[in-house]
Structure formats: C-alpha cells, structure tokens
XYZ file of C-alpha atoms in Angstrom:
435
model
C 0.000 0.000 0.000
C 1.547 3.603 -0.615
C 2.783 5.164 2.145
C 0.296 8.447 2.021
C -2.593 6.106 1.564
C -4.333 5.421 5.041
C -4.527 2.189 6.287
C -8.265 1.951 8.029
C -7.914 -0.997 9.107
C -5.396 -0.329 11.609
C -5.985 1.432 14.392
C -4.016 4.961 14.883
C -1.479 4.905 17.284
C -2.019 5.843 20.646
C -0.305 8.998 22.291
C 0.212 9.624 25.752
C 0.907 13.780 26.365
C 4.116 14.446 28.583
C 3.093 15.766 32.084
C 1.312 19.026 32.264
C 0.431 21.200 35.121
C -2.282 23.615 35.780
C -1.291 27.154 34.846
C -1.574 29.496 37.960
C -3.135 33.076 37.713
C -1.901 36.200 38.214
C -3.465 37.005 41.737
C -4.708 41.333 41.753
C -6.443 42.047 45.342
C -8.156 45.487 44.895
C -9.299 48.029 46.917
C -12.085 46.889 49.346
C -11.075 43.716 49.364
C -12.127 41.533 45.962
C -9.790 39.351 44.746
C -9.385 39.545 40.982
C -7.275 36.549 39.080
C -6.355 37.064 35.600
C -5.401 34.278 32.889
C -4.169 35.815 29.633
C -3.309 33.554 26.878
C -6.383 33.503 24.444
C -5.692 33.216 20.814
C -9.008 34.332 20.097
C -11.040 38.001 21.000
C -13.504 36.589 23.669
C -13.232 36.768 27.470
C -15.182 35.211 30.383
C -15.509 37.069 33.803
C -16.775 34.360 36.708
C -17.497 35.758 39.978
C -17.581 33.702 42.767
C -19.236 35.159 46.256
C -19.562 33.349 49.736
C -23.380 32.028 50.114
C -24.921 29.034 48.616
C -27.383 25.911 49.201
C -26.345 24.963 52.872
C -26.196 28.540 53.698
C -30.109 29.369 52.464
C -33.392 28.769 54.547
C -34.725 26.326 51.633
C -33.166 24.789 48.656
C -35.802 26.536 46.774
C -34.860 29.183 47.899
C -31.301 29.051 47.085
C -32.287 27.768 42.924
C -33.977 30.801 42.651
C -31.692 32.851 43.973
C -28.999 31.541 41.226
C -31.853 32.260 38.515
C -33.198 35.731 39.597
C -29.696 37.299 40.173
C -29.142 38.434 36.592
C -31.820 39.083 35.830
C -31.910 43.371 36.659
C -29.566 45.404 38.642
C -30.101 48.699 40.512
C -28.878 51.105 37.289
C -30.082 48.139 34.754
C -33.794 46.773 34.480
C -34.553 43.663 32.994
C -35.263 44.502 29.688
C -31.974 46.938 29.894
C -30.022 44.158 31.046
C -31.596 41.512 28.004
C -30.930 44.047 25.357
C -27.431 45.051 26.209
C -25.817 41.930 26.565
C -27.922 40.209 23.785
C -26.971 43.257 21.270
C -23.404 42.961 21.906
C -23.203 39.519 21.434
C -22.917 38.209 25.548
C -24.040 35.395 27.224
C -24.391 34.832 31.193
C -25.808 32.550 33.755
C -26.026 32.213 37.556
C -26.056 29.140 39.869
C -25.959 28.448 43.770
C -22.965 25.132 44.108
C -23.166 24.014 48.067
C -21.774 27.318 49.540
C -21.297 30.017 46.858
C -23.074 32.121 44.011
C -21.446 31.605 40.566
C -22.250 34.019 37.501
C -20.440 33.545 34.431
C -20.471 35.807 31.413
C -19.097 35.950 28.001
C -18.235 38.425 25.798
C -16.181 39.441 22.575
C -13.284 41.809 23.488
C -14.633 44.354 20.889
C -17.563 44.563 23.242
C -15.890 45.040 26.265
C -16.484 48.293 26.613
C -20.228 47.572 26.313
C -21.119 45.090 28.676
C -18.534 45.716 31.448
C -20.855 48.131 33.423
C -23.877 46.041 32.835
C -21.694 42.818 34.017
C -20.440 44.664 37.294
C -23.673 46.037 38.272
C -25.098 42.693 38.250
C -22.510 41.454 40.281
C -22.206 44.364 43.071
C -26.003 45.634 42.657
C -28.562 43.044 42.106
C -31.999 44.093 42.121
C -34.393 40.843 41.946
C -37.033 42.387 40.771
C -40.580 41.406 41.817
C -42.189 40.335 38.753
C -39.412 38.375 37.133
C -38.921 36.758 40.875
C -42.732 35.997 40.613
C -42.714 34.181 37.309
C -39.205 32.651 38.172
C -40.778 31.249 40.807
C -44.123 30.030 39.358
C -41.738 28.509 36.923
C -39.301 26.557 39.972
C -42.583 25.160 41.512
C -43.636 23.508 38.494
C -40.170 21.934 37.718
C -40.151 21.010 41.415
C -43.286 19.282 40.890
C -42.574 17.448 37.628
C -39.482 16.216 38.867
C -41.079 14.628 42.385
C -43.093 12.370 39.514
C -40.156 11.259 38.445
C -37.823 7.891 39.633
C -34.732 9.128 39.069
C -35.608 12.257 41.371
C -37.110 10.455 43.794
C -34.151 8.069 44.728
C -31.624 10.658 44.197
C -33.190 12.487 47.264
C -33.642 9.904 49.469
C -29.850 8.748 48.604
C -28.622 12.379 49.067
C -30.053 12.142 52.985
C -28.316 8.495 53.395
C -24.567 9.937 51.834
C -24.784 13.279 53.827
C -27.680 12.653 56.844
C -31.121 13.667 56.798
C -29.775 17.139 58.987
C -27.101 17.736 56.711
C -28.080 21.560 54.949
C -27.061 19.825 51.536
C -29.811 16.800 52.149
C -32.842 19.146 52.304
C -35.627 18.523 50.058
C -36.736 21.050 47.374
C -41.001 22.171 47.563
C -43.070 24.162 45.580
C -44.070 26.049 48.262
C -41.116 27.251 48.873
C -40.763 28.879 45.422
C -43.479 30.645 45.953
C -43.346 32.064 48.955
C -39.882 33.901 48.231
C -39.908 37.794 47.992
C -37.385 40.488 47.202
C -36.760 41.765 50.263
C -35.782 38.315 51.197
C -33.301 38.044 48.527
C -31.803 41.416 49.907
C -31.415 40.468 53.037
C -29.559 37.107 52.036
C -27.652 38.953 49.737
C -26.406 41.822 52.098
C -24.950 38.799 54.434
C -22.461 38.249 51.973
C -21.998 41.807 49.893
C -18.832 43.029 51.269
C -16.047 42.591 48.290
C -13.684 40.607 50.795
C -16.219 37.857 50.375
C -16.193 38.295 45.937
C -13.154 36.694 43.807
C -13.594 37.493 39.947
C -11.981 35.728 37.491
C -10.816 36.879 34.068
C -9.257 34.754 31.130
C -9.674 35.091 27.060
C -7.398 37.232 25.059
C -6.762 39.690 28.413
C -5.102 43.311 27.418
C -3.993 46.168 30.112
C -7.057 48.194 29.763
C -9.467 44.987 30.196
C -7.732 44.595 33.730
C -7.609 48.347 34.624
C -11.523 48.702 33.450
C -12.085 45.720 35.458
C -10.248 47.059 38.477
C -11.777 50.235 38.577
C -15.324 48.819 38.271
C -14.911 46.481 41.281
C -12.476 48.521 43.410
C -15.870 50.517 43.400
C -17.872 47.880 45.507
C -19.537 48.848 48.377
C -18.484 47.668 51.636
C -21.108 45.589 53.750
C -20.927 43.750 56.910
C -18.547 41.150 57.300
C -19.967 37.673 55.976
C -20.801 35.079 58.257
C -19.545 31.590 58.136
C -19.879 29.396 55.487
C -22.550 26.329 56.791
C -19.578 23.853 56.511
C -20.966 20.425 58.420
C -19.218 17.503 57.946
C -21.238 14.233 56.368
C -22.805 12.145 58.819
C -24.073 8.643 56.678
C -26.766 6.966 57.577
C -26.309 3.727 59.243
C -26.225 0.719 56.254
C -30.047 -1.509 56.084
C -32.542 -2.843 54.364
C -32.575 -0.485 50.950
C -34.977 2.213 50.809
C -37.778 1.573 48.468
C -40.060 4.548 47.072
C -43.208 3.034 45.640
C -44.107 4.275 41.936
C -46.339 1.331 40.768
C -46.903 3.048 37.662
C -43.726 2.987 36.658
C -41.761 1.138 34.354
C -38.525 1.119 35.290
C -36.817 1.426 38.534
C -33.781 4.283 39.817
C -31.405 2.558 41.799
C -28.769 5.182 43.681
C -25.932 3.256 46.197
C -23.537 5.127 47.709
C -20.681 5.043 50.022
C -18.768 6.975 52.558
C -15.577 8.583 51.670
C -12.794 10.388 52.759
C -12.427 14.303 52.189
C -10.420 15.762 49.582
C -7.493 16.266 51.729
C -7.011 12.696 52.754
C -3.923 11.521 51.219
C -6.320 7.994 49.552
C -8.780 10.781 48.140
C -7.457 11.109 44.476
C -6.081 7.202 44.302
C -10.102 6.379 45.673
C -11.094 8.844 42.931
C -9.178 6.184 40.005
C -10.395 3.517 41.569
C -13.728 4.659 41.143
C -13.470 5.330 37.516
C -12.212 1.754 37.148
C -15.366 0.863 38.820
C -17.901 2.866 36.945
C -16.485 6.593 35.750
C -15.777 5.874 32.101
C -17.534 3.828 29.214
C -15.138 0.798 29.240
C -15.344 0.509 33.088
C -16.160 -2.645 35.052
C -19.697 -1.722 35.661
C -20.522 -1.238 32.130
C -18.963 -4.072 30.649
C -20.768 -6.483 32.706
C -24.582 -4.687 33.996
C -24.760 -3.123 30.238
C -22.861 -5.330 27.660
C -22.247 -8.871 29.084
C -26.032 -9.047 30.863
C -28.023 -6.463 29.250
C -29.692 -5.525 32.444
C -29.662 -1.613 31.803
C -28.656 0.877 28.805
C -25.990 2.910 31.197
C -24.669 3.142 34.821
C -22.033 5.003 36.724
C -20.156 5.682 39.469
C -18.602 8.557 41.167
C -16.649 9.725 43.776
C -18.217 13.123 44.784
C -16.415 15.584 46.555
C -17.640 18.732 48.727
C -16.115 21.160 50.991
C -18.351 19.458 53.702
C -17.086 15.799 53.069
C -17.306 13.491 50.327
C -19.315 10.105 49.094
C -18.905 7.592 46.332
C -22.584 7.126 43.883
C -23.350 4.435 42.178
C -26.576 4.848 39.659
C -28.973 3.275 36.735
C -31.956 2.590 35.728
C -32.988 -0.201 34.879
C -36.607 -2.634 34.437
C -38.165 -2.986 37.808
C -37.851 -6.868 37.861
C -33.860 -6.498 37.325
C -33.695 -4.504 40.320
C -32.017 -6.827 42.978
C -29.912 -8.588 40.443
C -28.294 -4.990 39.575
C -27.079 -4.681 42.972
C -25.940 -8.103 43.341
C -24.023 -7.397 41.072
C -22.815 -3.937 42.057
C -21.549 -5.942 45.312
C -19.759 -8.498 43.158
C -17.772 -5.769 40.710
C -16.796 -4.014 44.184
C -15.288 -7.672 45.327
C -13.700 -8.275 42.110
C -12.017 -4.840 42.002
C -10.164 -5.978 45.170
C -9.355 -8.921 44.107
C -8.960 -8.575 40.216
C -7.606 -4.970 40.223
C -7.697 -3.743 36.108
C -4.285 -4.763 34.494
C -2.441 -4.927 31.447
C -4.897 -3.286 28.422
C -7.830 -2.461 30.696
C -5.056 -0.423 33.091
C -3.892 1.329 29.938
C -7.504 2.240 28.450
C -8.377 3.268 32.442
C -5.291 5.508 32.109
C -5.864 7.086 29.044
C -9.278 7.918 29.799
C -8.267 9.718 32.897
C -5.346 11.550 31.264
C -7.917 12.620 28.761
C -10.355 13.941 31.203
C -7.153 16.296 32.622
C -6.496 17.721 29.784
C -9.590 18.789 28.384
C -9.338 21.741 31.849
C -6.236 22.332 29.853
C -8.274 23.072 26.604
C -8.703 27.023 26.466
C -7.459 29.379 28.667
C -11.829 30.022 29.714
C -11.651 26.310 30.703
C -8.294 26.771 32.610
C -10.257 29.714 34.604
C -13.038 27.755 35.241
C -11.581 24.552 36.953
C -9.907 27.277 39.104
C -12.927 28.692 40.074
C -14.266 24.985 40.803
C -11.313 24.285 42.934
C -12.564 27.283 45.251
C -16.436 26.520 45.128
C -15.543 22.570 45.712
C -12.511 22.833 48.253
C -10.050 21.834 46.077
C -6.376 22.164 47.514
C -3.607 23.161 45.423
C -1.770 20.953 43.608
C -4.456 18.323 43.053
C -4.125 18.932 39.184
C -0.660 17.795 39.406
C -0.823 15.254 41.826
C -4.013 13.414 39.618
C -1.553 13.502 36.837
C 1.525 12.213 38.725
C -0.994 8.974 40.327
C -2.103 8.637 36.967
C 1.742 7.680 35.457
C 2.268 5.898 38.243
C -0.735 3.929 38.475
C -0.952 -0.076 39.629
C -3.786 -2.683 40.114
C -1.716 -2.924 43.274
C -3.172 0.743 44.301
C -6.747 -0.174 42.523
C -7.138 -3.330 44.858
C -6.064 -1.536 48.237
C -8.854 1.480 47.936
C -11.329 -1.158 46.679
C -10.498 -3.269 49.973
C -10.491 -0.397 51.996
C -13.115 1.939 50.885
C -15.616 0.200 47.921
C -17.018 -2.630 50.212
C -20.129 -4.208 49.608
C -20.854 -4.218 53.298
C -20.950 -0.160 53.338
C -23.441 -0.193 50.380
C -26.249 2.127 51.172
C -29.261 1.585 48.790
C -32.580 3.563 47.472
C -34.514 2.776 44.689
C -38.022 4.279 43.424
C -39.963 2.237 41.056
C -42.545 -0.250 41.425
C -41.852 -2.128 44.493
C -44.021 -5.335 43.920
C -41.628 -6.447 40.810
C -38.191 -5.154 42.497
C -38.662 -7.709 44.870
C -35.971 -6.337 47.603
C-alpha cells in the first residue's frame, strides 16, 4: 500500500501527552477587598468574567430558595432593568448565567473583546447591585414550583433524594428537600437580606481569562475597586457528612412505573485525605468511564440496563462515592448483586495490562480537556474554590495517573468500595423489584 494512503484498518497509534500542570493566575487584590485573578493567553477576542461570592445551598433557609436565587440574580440590577439588562448583553453579542454550588453564588459571562467596553458596566452592576425584581422573581418562581413538581413524579428524582439524605444525613443543609411552596413564597426583600450577608467585596473573587489586554484589567479594576463595603460575611454552613447507618434499601413506591432508579452510595474520605485522588481512580475503574467494570458487565455482558455510573463526589463538607442506573423494575435486585460483586472483584482482580492502559488514558484525557482554552483553565480554578479543592491536586491526579498499579486499585477497593458499606434507594414499582 503507498505510504500516504491510510490504512483503516489499523488502528491509529495511541499517544500519551508528557506531564502538564495547571497554569496558575496572576493574583490582583483590589481596593475593598475583591480578589481579581487574571489568565491571559487567548488566541481568540472573547473573554469570560466568573465571579464567585460566599453564600450558597447549605447557607439558604430552603433549597428553593437558594435555585432561585442563582436564577433571579441576573436578571436586573439597581442602574439596569430587565429589559436593559436583556438588550445590552444580547446586542453585543454576551451570554451569562447564575447558579448556587453548596456554599457560593457563581455568575459567568461571556463576551467578545470588541464589546468590552459595552457590557462591562452592565456585568459589574449585576454582580455588586442586584436588584431581583418582583415580577421576574414571581414568574421565576411560578416557573421553579412547576419543575419542582414534575421532577417529584419522576424515579430518578425520587431516589436521588432519598440517597442524598443516606450519603450526607437527613440534617445535613445539603440533604434538604426542594417544595413548591417554597418557590413561591420567596420575595425580594428576602433576597436582599440574604444577599447583604455576603456583599462586602472581601467575600467576591472574579476571574478573568480570554485574550486579556492592560485596559481589560484596569476597566475591570476600577469597576470592582468601586464595591460597596457591607458587613462582614458570616460563616460558610460547613458540616461535615454524617451517613446513615447501612439496612434494608430504601424503596419509594411508583407502581406506575416502568422502570426502577437505583442510587448506592458510600462513605468517603475528604479531599485532603492523602487515599482521596487514588479512591477517585479507583472509582473510575469501577464505573467513571464507558469501558469501566460496571458497564462491561450490567450493560454489555447481561443487558440488564442501557448505562450506569459511578462517582466519587467531593464537597467542601465531606465526600461520598454514587453508584446509579436505571434499569426494568424486575432487574432490580440482580443490579445490585451485582454492584456488590464488581466491588469484590475490584479488590481482588484490580484492572491490568490493556484495561489499566484504556483506564489511564481515559483519565489523562479527562485532565487535559481543563487544559483546553485558557476560559476552561479559569473555570476549573474557580471549581477548585467553590468545591474545596487544595492546590496541587491537578498535578498530583496527573503524577498517580503515570504511576498507576492494580496494586493501588485493589487496596482502595479493599479499603473503601465494600459491599458491606453499600447504602441503597430505589423508586420504582416495588411489587416487581422484589428487595
């Protein structure tokens, strides 16, 4: 065959990068007290400012609450109404959203550089001026409920709450159930008052990466160095996870339903336990990626359900491995048997040879793609504040990952992933799941 003609027949060859490391960035406290971090490497005209303030979830009366907090907070600022705010930052080309994570506010915007100039003071007031104003808050609101309601019809909902309670306990701030009444009881003034907890700029870190020039940081600067000082914030709602006791599973009854959610979890260590990031592989051996051992043998060897994963997910309050699918009702119980077998046979069969190199690529894979644009290298940053993430976990995960053994697999499956600790809901139709 000529050499410039491919061969399709043979697979390409496989590359594995050299070691990378997060890039840091550059670190500008202003006046009052916000933190801005710059990231300038962009090859393209576009930018992304995150800001990141103290208050979230666990620190809200309700969850409700706290979802339509995340929703309503861009929507109109004290100089900007809603339609002001839609029309400037639609004209010019921006796009933005707003989120509660477990103890902070997140808004994210995007923008072309040759817009800058535009959008800045529309982006700023947002962040240092909110305004929730009533009649978006009401149909917000009207709109929460109904989602809230939908979603309590639904199996996959229904298990995930119950199995949020068992990871974290029923107290935990994070383990509180979502009502419609609750989105519709919420008013401004309520918002305000939640908000002012947390105003003061030493409680606001902003985040700027994209093709970053001088007079994008200085016009930055001088917007924020502007923000108004408030009382100092009170503590972030940090309680540490307190699991449930392992029984009998927890069965929510939905006879009309098809197919059953099944959610198992386990207790893990925080993110600053030295097994935390080798639990974290072993865990994608077990069920993170698409050739792991769940899949191969629940979905492709015994047909039993079109998809299920695991996780190891980590909090600022604790952490807790999830295990999930959905499968027919009747194949409940034979799903978790065997769940309880793959978490045995990890131990004792840790993934070698070509299933320890596809495990390792995959993960390698999954680090680089933070490394993909310097907006993406900006974001996991702002993650690794939101979700407690100490420095030098990029590098570390990368370092564990070239140096991986089943030898390592086998001692966090033996010491964390046993069947024993397996904590179980499930919503579907109980009479055919046969628990």
């Amino acid at each position: 065959m000529p050499e410039h003609i491919l061969d399709r027949t043979l697979p390409p060859a496989v590359h594995v990068p050299a070691s990378s490391s997060l890039p840091p960035m550059d670190e500008i406290p202003l006046p009052g007290g916000t933190l801005l971090k710059v990231y300038d490497k962009g090859s393209l005209p576009v930018n992304s400012i995150i800001a990141v303030r103290n208050g979230g979830l666990a620190e809200f009366p309700t969850p409700a609450m706290a979802q339509l907090y995340g929703r309503v907070f861009n929507e109109a600022s004290l100089r900007y109404p809603s339609a002001d705010v839609a029309e400037l930052l639609d004209f010019n080309g921006s796009w933005c959203s707003a989120s509660c994570s477990s103890h902070h506010l997140i808004q994210k915007f995007y923008s072309l550089n040759s817009r800058f100039e535009e959008v800045l003071p529309v982006i700023a007031d947002l962040v240092m001026h909110p305004a929730f104003p009533e009649h978006e808050l009401e149909v917000l609101g009207h709109t929460l409920a109904n989602e809230i309601e939908v979603n309590r019809t639904k199996v996959r909902y229904l298990a995930s709450e119950v199995a949020s309670a068992q990871a974290m306990g029923a107290a935990h701030p994070l383990a509180r159930r979502s009502f419609a009444t609750d989105a519709l009881s919420v008013t401004p003034g309520m918002f305000k008052e939640c908000f002012a907890r947390y105003a003061d700029p030493k409680n606001l870190t902003i985040y700027l990466s994209g093709r970053v020039t001088d007079s994008m940081v200085s016009r930055l600067s001088d917007m924020f160095a502007s923000a108004p000082s408030g009382r100092d914030a009170e503590a972030l709602d940090i309680m540490p996870f307190s699991p449930e006791a392992n029984g009998e599973p927890v069965v929510i009854d939905r006879p009309e339903s098809s197919q059953s959610a099944i959610v198992m979890t386990l207790p893990a260590i925080p993110r600053t336990h030295p097994d935390y990031l080798p639990l974290h592989i072993a865990v994608m051996a077990l069920g993170g990626y698409f050739g792991s051992r769940l899949m191969q043998n629940i979905r492709e060897e015994k047909g039993l359900t079109y998809g299920i994963s695991a996780g190891l997910l980590g909090y600022m309050d604790g952490a807790y491995v999830q295990i999930y699918t959905e499968a027919d009702n009747s194949y409940a119980r034979q799903v978790v048997d065997e769940v309880k077998a793959e978490l045995l046979r990890l131990a004792d069969n840790p993934p070698e040879g070509d299933e320890l190199d596809r495990l390792c690529r995959s993960a390698i894979t999954g680090q680089l793609e933070t490394l993909d644009t310097p907006l993406s290298i900006a974001a996991f940053h702002s993650v690794m504040q939101t979700s407690g993430i100490p420095d030098g976990y990029f590098e570390e995960k990368q370092a564990l990952i070239s140096s991986l053994t089943p030898d390592i697999i086998s001692l966090m499956a033996r010491r964390y992933l046993r069947p024993e600790l397996l904590t179980i809901a499930a919503a579907g139709n109980s009479r055919l799941m046969n628990f």
